[in-house]
XYZ file of C-alpha atoms in Angstrom:
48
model
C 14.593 12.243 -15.715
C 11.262 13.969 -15.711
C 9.141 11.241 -15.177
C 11.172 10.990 -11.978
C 11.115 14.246 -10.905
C 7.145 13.973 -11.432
C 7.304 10.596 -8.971
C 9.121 13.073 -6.200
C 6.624 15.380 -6.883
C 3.348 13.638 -6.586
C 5.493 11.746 -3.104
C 5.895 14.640 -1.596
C 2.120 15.781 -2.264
C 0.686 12.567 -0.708
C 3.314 13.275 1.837
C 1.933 16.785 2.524
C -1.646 15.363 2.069
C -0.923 12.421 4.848
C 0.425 15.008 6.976
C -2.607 17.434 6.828
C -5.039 14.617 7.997
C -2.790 13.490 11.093
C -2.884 17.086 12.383
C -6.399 17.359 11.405
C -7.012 13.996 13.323
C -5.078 15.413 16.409
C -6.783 18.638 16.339
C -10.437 16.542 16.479
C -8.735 14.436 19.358
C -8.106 17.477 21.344
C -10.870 19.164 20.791
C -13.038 15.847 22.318
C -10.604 15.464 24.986
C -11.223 19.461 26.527
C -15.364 19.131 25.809
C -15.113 15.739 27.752
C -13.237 17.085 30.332
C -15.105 20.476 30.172
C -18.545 18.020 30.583
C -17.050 16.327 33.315
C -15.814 19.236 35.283
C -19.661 20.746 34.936
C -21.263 17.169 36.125
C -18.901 16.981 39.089
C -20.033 20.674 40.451
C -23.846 20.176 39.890
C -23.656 17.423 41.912
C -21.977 19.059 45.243
C-alpha cells in the first residue's frame, strides 16, 4: 500500500514537472512570436 501511494506520488510530480516545462515552452514561444512581430512592424515603417 505505501509503496503505491509513493508511485502516485512521484506520477503526479513528473506530472506537475511535465506541465511546468510546456507552459514554460509556450511562454518562450510567445514571447518570440511578439519580438518578431514587434521587429517586423519597426522594419516595415523605416522603410516608408
Amino acid at each position: 500500500m505505501k509503496n503505491e501511494i509513493n508511485r502516485a506520488l512521484g506520477a503526479k510530480k513528473q506530472e506537475n514537472e511535465d506541465q511546468k516545462s510546456d507552459w514554460t515552452q509556450v511562454l518562450f514561444e510567445i514571447l518570440i512570436k511578439i519580438l518578431t512581430l514587434g521587429f517586423y512592424h519597426i522594419e516595415k515603417h523605416k522603410k516608408q
